[in-house]
Coordinates of C-alpha atoms and ligand atoms in Angstrom, one line a residue:
M1 CA -24.3 3.8 -27.9
F2 CA -21.8 5.9 -26.2
E3 CA -24.3 8.4 -24.7
N4 CA -24.4 6.9 -21.3
Y5 CA -20.6 7.0 -21.1
F6 CA -20.5 10.7 -22.0
E7 CA -23.3 11.2 -19.5
T8 CA -21.4 9.5 -16.7
L9 CA -18.2 11.5 -17.5
K10 CA -20.2 14.7 -17.4
N11 CA -21.8 13.8 -14.1
L12 CA -18.4 13.0 -12.7
E13 CA -17.1 16.3 -13.9
E14 CA -20.0 18.2 -12.4
A15 CA -19.4 16.6 -9.0
S16 CA -15.6 17.4 -9.2
H17 CA -15.0 13.6 -9.4
L18 CA -13.5 13.4 -12.9
R19 CA -10.2 11.7 -13.0
S20 CA -7.5 12.5 -15.6
I21 CA -3.9 11.5 -16.1
K22 CA -1.3 14.2 -15.6
S23 CA 2.3 13.9 -16.8
F24 CA 5.2 15.4 -14.8
E25 CA 8.4 16.7 -16.3
R26 CA 10.8 15.2 -13.7
K27 CA 11.0 14.0 -10.1
D28 CA 13.9 14.4 -7.9
G29 CA 13.7 13.2 -4.3
K30 CA 11.2 15.3 -2.5
F31 CA 10.6 17.6 -5.4
I32 CA 8.5 17.3 -8.5
Y33 CA 8.6 19.6 -11.6
I34 CA 5.5 20.7 -13.3
D35 CA 5.4 23.3 -16.1
G36 CA 8.8 24.4 -15.1
K37 CA 7.7 24.9 -11.5
K38 CA 9.5 23.1 -8.6
L39 CA 7.2 21.8 -5.9
L40 CA 7.6 19.9 -2.7
N41 CA 6.0 16.5 -3.5
L42 CA 3.6 15.4 -0.8
S43 CA 1.8 13.0 -3.0
S44 CA 4.3 10.2 -3.5
N45 CA 4.9 6.8 -2.0
N46 CA 8.7 7.2 -2.5
Y47 CA 9.1 7.3 1.3
L48 CA 12.9 6.5 1.3
G49 CA 13.8 8.3 -2.0
F50 CA 14.8 5.1 -3.8
A51 CA 12.6 5.8 -6.9
D52 CA 13.6 8.4 -9.4
N53 CA 17.1 8.6 -7.9
E54 CA 20.0 8.9 -10.4
N55 CA 22.7 7.8 -7.9
I56 CA 20.7 4.7 -6.9
T57 CA 20.0 3.9 -10.6
D58 CA 23.8 4.2 -11.4
E59 CA 24.8 2.2 -8.5
F60 CA 22.3 -0.6 -9.3
L61 CA 23.3 -0.7 -13.0
S62 CA 27.0 -0.9 -12.2
F63 CA 26.2 -3.9 -10.0
A64 CA 23.7 -5.5 -12.3
G65 CA 25.3 -4.8 -15.7
K66 CA 23.6 -7.0 -18.3
K67 CA 22.8 -9.8 -15.9
Y68 CA 19.1 -9.2 -15.8
S69 CA 16.8 -8.9 -18.8
F70 CA 13.8 -6.5 -19.3
G71 CA 11.2 -9.1 -19.9
S72 CA 10.3 -12.5 -18.5
A73 CA 8.1 -13.5 -21.4
S74 CA 6.2 -16.0 -19.4
A75 CA 4.1 -16.5 -16.3
R76 CA 6.0 -17.8 -13.2
L77 CA 4.5 -21.3 -13.5
L78 CA 5.6 -21.7 -17.1
T79 CA 9.1 -20.4 -17.9
G80 CA 9.0 -17.2 -16.0
T81 CA 10.9 -18.2 -12.9
L82 CA 14.7 -17.5 -13.0
P83 CA 16.9 -17.9 -9.9
V84 CA 16.5 -14.2 -8.9
Y85 CA 12.8 -14.7 -8.2
K86 CA 13.5 -17.6 -5.9
D87 CA 16.3 -15.6 -4.3
L88 CA 14.0 -12.7 -3.5
E89 CA 11.4 -15.0 -2.1
T90 CA 14.1 -16.7 0.1
L91 CA 15.3 -13.3 1.2
I92 CA 11.8 -12.3 2.3
C93 CA 11.5 -15.6 4.2
D94 CA 14.8 -15.0 5.9
L95 CA 13.9 -11.5 7.0
F96 CA 10.4 -12.4 8.3
Q97 CA 11.5 -15.8 9.5
T98 CA 8.5 -17.3 7.7
D99 CA 8.2 -20.6 5.9
A100 CA 7.3 -19.4 2.5
A101 CA 6.9 -16.3 0.3
L102 CA 5.5 -15.6 -3.1
I103 CA 6.1 -12.6 -5.4
F104 CA 3.2 -11.1 -7.2
N105 CA 3.3 -8.5 -10.0
S106 CA 1.9 -5.7 -7.8
G107 CA 0.2 -5.1 -4.5
Y108 CA -3.0 -5.0 -6.5
H109 CA -2.4 -8.5 -7.9
A110 CA -1.4 -9.8 -4.4
N111 CA -4.6 -8.6 -2.7
V112 CA -6.8 -9.7 -5.5
G113 CA -5.2 -13.1 -5.5
V114 CA -5.2 -13.6 -1.7
N115 CA -8.7 -12.4 -1.1
S116 CA -10.3 -14.0 -4.1
S117 CA -8.8 -17.4 -3.4
L118 CA -8.6 -17.9 0.4
A119 CA -12.3 -17.8 0.9
G120 CA -14.2 -20.3 -1.2
S121 CA -17.8 -21.3 -1.2
G122 CA -19.0 -21.6 2.4
D123 CA -16.2 -19.4 3.8
V124 CA -16.2 -15.8 5.0
I125 CA -14.0 -12.7 5.1
F126 CA -14.2 -9.9 7.7
S127 CA -12.7 -6.8 6.2
D128 CA -12.0 -3.3 7.6
K129 CA -14.3 -0.8 6.0
L130 CA -11.4 1.4 4.8
N131 CA -9.4 -1.4 3.3
H132 CA -7.8 -0.7 -0.1
A133 CA -9.7 -1.2 -3.4
S134 CA -7.5 -4.2 -4.2
I135 CA -8.8 -6.0 -1.1
I136 CA -12.4 -5.2 -1.9
D137 CA -12.0 -6.3 -5.5
G138 CA -10.4 -9.6 -4.3
M139 CA -13.3 -10.2 -2.0
Q140 CA -15.8 -9.5 -4.7
L141 CA -14.2 -12.1 -6.9
S142 CA -14.2 -14.6 -4.1
R143 CA -16.9 -17.3 -3.8
G144 CA -17.2 -16.6 -0.1
K145 CA -19.3 -14.1 1.7
F146 CA -17.8 -10.9 3.1
F147 CA -18.6 -8.5 5.9
R148 CA -17.0 -5.0 6.3
Y149 CA -16.6 -3.9 9.9
K150 CA -16.4 -0.3 11.0
H151 CA -12.9 1.2 10.5
N152 CA -10.6 0.0 13.2
D153 CA -13.6 -0.7 15.5
M154 CA -12.7 -3.9 17.3
E155 CA -16.1 -4.0 19.2
N156 CA -17.9 -3.9 15.9
L157 CA -15.7 -6.6 14.5
E158 CA -16.3 -8.8 17.5
A159 CA -20.0 -8.3 17.3
I160 CA -20.0 -9.4 13.7
L161 CA -17.7 -12.4 14.5
K162 CA -20.1 -13.5 17.3
R163 CA -23.1 -13.3 15.0
E164 CA -21.6 -14.8 11.9
R165 CA -18.5 -16.8 12.5
N166 CA -20.2 -20.1 13.2
N167 CA -22.2 -19.9 10.0
F168 CA -19.1 -20.5 7.9
K169 CA -16.2 -22.9 7.4
N170 CA -12.9 -21.0 7.0
A171 CA -12.8 -17.4 8.1
V172 CA -10.3 -14.6 7.2
I173 CA -9.9 -11.3 8.9
V174 CA -8.1 -8.8 6.6
T175 CA -6.7 -5.4 7.4
E176 CA -4.1 -2.9 6.3
S177 CA -1.5 -2.1 8.9
V178 CA -1.0 1.6 8.0
F179 CA -4.1 2.7 6.3
S180 CA -3.3 4.2 2.9
M181 CA -5.7 7.2 3.0
D182 CA -5.9 7.9 6.7
G183 CA -2.4 7.0 7.9
D184 CA -3.7 5.5 11.1
I185 CA -2.6 2.1 12.3
A186 CA -4.8 -1.0 12.8
D187 CA -5.1 -2.5 16.3
L188 CA -3.1 -5.5 15.3
R189 CA -2.7 -7.0 18.8
K190 CA -6.4 -7.0 19.3
L191 CA -6.9 -8.5 15.8
V192 CA -4.5 -11.3 16.7
E193 CA -6.6 -11.9 19.9
L194 CA -9.8 -12.0 18.0
K195 CA -8.5 -14.2 15.2
N196 CA -7.4 -16.7 17.9
K197 CA -10.7 -16.5 19.8
Y198 CA -12.9 -16.9 16.7
N199 CA -10.6 -19.4 14.9
C200 CA -9.9 -17.2 11.8
M201 CA -6.9 -16.5 9.6
L202 CA -5.4 -13.0 9.8
V203 CA -4.1 -11.3 6.6
V204 CA -2.2 -8.0 7.1
D205 CA -1.4 -5.7 4.2
E206 CA 1.7 -3.8 5.1
A207 CA 1.9 -1.9 1.7
H208 CA 2.6 1.5 3.3
A209 CA 4.6 0.1 6.3
F210 CA 7.0 -2.2 4.6
G211 CA 10.3 -0.3 4.4
V212 CA 9.1 2.3 7.0
F213 CA 8.2 0.6 10.3
G214 CA 10.2 -1.8 12.4
E215 CA 13.9 -2.1 13.2
K216 CA 14.6 -4.0 10.0
G217 CA 11.9 -2.0 8.1
L218 CA 9.6 -5.0 7.7
G219 CA 6.5 -3.2 8.9
V220 CA 4.2 -2.8 11.9
C221 CA 4.0 -6.5 12.6
E222 CA 7.8 -6.5 13.1
E223 CA 7.6 -3.5 15.3
L224 CA 5.0 -5.2 17.5
G225 CA 6.9 -8.5 17.5
I226 CA 3.8 -10.4 16.1
I227 CA 5.0 -11.6 12.7
K228 CA 4.6 -15.2 13.8
D229 CA 0.9 -14.6 14.8
I230 CA -0.1 -13.4 11.3
D231 CA -1.1 -16.0 8.7
L232 CA -0.2 -14.0 5.7
I233 CA 1.6 -10.6 5.4
V234 CA 1.4 -8.7 2.1
G235 CA 4.1 -6.1 1.3
T236 CA 4.7 -4.0 -1.8
F237 CA 8.0 -3.1 -3.6
G238 CA 6.4 -0.2 -5.4
K239 CA 6.3 2.2 -2.4
A240 CA 9.2 2.6 0.1
I241 CA 11.4 0.1 -1.9
G242 CA 11.1 2.3 -5.0
S243 CA 10.6 -0.6 -7.3
V244 CA 7.6 -2.6 -8.5
G245 CA 5.8 -5.8 -7.4
A246 CA 4.7 -7.3 -4.1
F247 CA 5.1 -10.3 -1.9
V248 CA 2.9 -12.5 0.3
T249 CA 4.6 -14.3 3.1
G250 CA 3.5 -16.7 5.9
K251 CA 2.4 -20.2 6.3
K252 CA 3.7 -22.6 3.6
V253 CA 0.3 -24.3 3.1
L254 CA -1.3 -21.0 2.3
I255 CA 1.5 -20.0 -0.1
D256 CA 1.3 -23.4 -1.8
Y257 CA -2.5 -22.8 -2.0
L258 CA -2.0 -19.4 -3.6
I259 CA 0.5 -20.8 -6.2
N260 CA -2.4 -23.2 -7.2
K261 CA -5.4 -21.0 -6.8
A262 CA -4.6 -17.2 -7.0
R263 CA -5.5 -16.4 -10.6
S264 CA -3.7 -13.0 -10.5
F265 CA -0.5 -15.0 -9.9
I266 CA -1.1 -17.8 -12.3
F267 CA -2.4 -16.0 -15.3
S268 CA 0.0 -13.0 -15.7
T269 CA 3.5 -12.6 -17.1
A270 CA 6.1 -12.4 -14.4
L271 CA 7.7 -9.1 -13.8
P272 CA 11.0 -8.4 -15.7
P273 CA 14.0 -10.0 -13.9
V274 CA 15.7 -6.6 -13.7
N275 CA 12.9 -5.3 -11.5
I276 CA 13.1 -8.3 -9.2
A277 CA 16.8 -7.9 -9.0
F278 CA 16.4 -4.2 -8.2
S279 CA 13.9 -4.9 -5.3
K280 CA 16.3 -7.5 -3.9
W281 CA 19.3 -5.2 -4.2
I282 CA 17.5 -2.4 -2.4
I283 CA 16.3 -4.6 0.4
E284 CA 19.8 -6.2 0.9
N285 CA 22.0 -3.1 0.3
K286 CA 20.0 0.0 1.2
L287 CA 17.1 -0.8 3.5
P288 CA 19.4 -2.0 6.4
Y289 CA 20.9 1.5 6.6
T290 CA 17.7 3.6 6.7
F291 CA 16.8 3.2 10.3
D292 CA 17.7 6.7 11.4
L293 CA 16.1 8.3 8.4
R294 CA 12.9 6.4 8.9
K295 CA 12.8 7.1 12.6
N296 CA 13.3 10.8 11.9
M297 CA 10.5 10.9 9.3
L298 CA 8.1 9.3 11.8
V299 CA 9.1 11.7 14.6
I300 CA 8.4 14.7 12.3
A301 CA 5.1 13.1 11.3
G302 CA 4.2 12.6 15.0
K303 CA 4.8 16.3 15.7
L304 CA 2.3 17.1 13.0
G305 CA -0.3 14.9 14.5
G306 CA 0.3 11.8 12.3
Q307 CA 0.3 8.2 13.6
S308 CA 2.5 7.4 10.5
H309 CA 4.2 9.2 7.6
I310 CA 0.7 9.6 5.9
I311 CA -1.2 12.5 7.4
P312 CA -4.7 13.1 6.2
Y313 CA -5.9 16.7 6.1
I314 CA -9.7 16.2 5.9
V315 CA -11.5 19.1 4.3
G316 CA -15.0 17.5 3.5
E317 CA -16.3 19.1 0.3
N318 CA -14.8 18.1 -3.0
D319 CA -14.6 21.7 -4.4
R320 CA -13.0 23.1 -1.3
T321 CA -10.4 20.3 -1.3
V322 CA -9.5 21.0 -4.9
E323 CA -9.4 24.8 -4.1
L324 CA -7.0 24.2 -1.2
S325 CA -4.9 21.9 -3.3
N326 CA -4.6 24.7 -5.8
I327 CA -3.6 27.3 -3.2
L328 CA -0.9 24.9 -2.0
Y329 CA 0.2 24.4 -5.6
A330 CA 0.6 28.1 -6.1
N331 CA 2.8 28.2 -3.0
G332 CA 5.1 25.4 -4.0
Y333 CA 3.5 22.3 -2.5
F334 CA 2.1 19.4 -4.5
T335 CA -0.8 17.7 -2.8
L336 CA -3.4 15.8 -4.8
P337 CA -7.0 16.1 -3.6
I338 CA -8.4 12.7 -2.7
R339 CA -12.1 12.4 -3.3
P340 CA -14.8 9.7 -3.3
P341 CA -14.9 6.9 -4.3
T342 CA -11.3 6.6 -3.0
V343 CA -12.5 7.9 0.3
P344 CA -16.1 8.0 1.8
A345 CA -18.4 10.8 0.7
G346 CA -18.0 14.0 2.7
T347 CA -14.4 13.2 3.7
S348 CA -12.5 14.6 0.7
R349 CA -9.0 15.4 1.8
L350 CA -5.4 16.2 1.1
R351 CA -3.3 13.2 1.8
L352 CA 0.0 14.5 3.0
S353 CA 2.6 11.8 2.5
L354 CA 6.0 12.5 3.9
T355 CA 9.3 11.3 2.6
A356 CA 12.5 10.8 4.6
D357 CA 14.3 13.7 3.0
M358 CA 11.7 16.3 4.1
T359 CA 12.6 18.6 7.0
E360 CA 10.5 20.2 9.7
K361 CA 11.1 23.5 7.9
D362 CA 9.8 22.2 4.6
L363 CA 6.6 21.3 6.4
A364 CA 6.2 24.3 8.7
G365 CA 5.3 26.5 5.7
L366 CA 2.8 24.0 4.5
F367 CA 0.9 23.8 7.8
E368 CA 1.0 27.6 8.2
L369 CA -0.7 27.9 4.8
L370 CA -3.3 25.3 5.8
N371 CA -4.0 27.2 9.0
N372 CA -4.4 30.5 7.2
N373 CA -6.8 29.0 4.8
K374 CA -9.2 27.2 7.1
Ligands
PLP1 C1 -2.9 -0.6 1.1 C2 -2.6 -0.9 -0.3 N1 -2.5 -2.1 -0.7 C3 -2.1 -2.4 -2.0 C4 -1.8 -1.4 -2.9 C5 -1.5 -1.7 -4.3 O1 -0.1 -1.8 -4.4 P1 0.5 -1.7 -5.9 O2 0.6 -0.2 -6.1 O3 1.8 -2.4 -5.7 O4 -0.4 -2.4 -6.8 C6 -1.9 -0.1 -2.4 C7 -1.5 1.0 -3.4 O5 -1.9 1.9 -3.7 C8 -2.3 0.2 -1.1 O6 -2.4 1.5 -0.7

């Protein structure tokens, strides 16, 4: 009975695709400790250093005391909504100047909920080919049809819109702002133009940009001054904010619709109040003071050729990517090899993800090693 599972795992191993869970001893800012070895951690989403930070934890706990419990014991629509959830949603609306916001348990839940419910039977979704797995899973659960346009290729999207838009009722265009595996940035202005021209909704996932881009740290839409043009913005608390969970914000009718139709929202126990309080505390008390740090990180990234703080170093072959990752490891740099199916076949890579406490000097050594091992 289990033979085909063994077989699949063996095939994955042979193709250097087998995934396994590693455990780390300790993380401290930009460093990670493995088998007693201290490495520069280029594989985290802890962009502003708020996760795994003893000082931050102490400060938060002295503010929070015993006010917030560690379990909500219910879904939001039953008895899972305490004032702190509404307070965080109100804070998100105040920051984005939007009509409504809804907290989900994670970015994965948010994208699955939004993309599975917005497009019903007779509707359509147009999605960037490199959108995150959570967006793809959401579309696959939707009763609507979906088309994937070539990555960041606005001509290709427009050609598909011309051909297909009129065959459907409601239409959604969905994109990430900063792409998680490539670090490049969607052409959001053009997407706004196309969504208006072809009467679509536009959903933007700012998972990697929330807390990093924009004067207030709200993301690329803030930086471009186009928040009001986007129907729904998704942001996560598990990356730059150093917490867990996600929000969706935008038009009230759509948020009300999600409350009623997004099954990943409806049928899951709400996050613990303490986590909600932590996200709110970071956004209110820490994020406003990070502008210089964030700017500096993006300047350093720019000098290394990145459009954002995520810099892909594309190698191609799986084995060579793993080998390179091992060479970096031996020299004190922790970079996980990213392989298919996370990225398209033949584009295996090292995903270098910077954090605000990294210096140019930290990274110069890394790039020297990469150049010497071409
Ligand atoms: C673009 C994008 N959206 C959503 C998610 C999921 O967010 P979370 O980790 O909060 O589930 C990720 C995380 O990897 C992501 O990269």
